Phi, psi and omega in degrees: 000131182289148178293143179288144177286148181295155182221147167245135182253114175225064185082314176227153183289139175225164177294145181219191178284228190279333180223189185271141176233122176274126182249134176252154179290323177203149182296331183271352184242082180301333180298334183269000182297155181293331175286136184295149182236146166271156179304145183098001176081016179275127180289147179232316180190170172265170179300113178061027178207147175275152185248138175224152172214150180256124178207138177056038177074007179236151173269137180238146174211149179302141177295150179300334180281007169271006181076019175283156178286136176275072186292156180293324178287325174301312179300319179296318179297318178301319182286324188266349185300131177279354178240158178302144178245131180246123173280120192245157165246102188220149172275167182299334180299336178296338181281342185303319183263010181295144176284330178201150177226139177210161177249154175225142164197175186299321182283317182279334189071233175256115187234119184294147172258124182272333185199156167239116184244153008273011180300334181082015179283129182241146182225147177291141178259357181246029182297139181303325179296319179297314179300317179296318179291323177298316180293314181298320179293318178298315179294321179296317178295317179298318179296316179299315180297318180296316181295330186249010183302323182296332180290339185261356182260000000 
C-alpha cells in the first residue's frame, strides 16, 4: 500500500509538509476549527477523516453521537488498539495536552497530525503507538485481502 500524501486541514485538504496539521481560523473560535464540530463545541471529526488522540494512557476518539462517521478504518483502529479506547465528548482544548494526535480514513490509514494551528500545539509524528497501529492496520488489510481474494477473481 502506498504511503498517504501529507495533508493540512483548513476546511479542505491542502498540500503540507511531512505530516498533517489541523488549522483553526482563530484560537478563540473552536467553531471555526478545521475539525468538524457538533453544536456546543464538541469535536467530531476532521474533513473526510476520523480523529484520535492519545492522553493518559488511553486512546480517545469522538463518540458516534457527535455525528462523526463510523468509518471502516476507525472501526479497525478501535479493534486493533493495544491500549483502551474511550469514545469522548470533548472540546478542541482536550487535544492541547495529547501525547499524539492522528487521523484515519481508508486512503490515509493512520496518519499523524503534527500541529494544530494557530494554537501552536505540536505533536510527535513518530510516536510508538502510531507506528504500531500503522503496522497492525497494514497487516489487518493484507489478511482481509488474502481471505477474500477468491471473491474478487
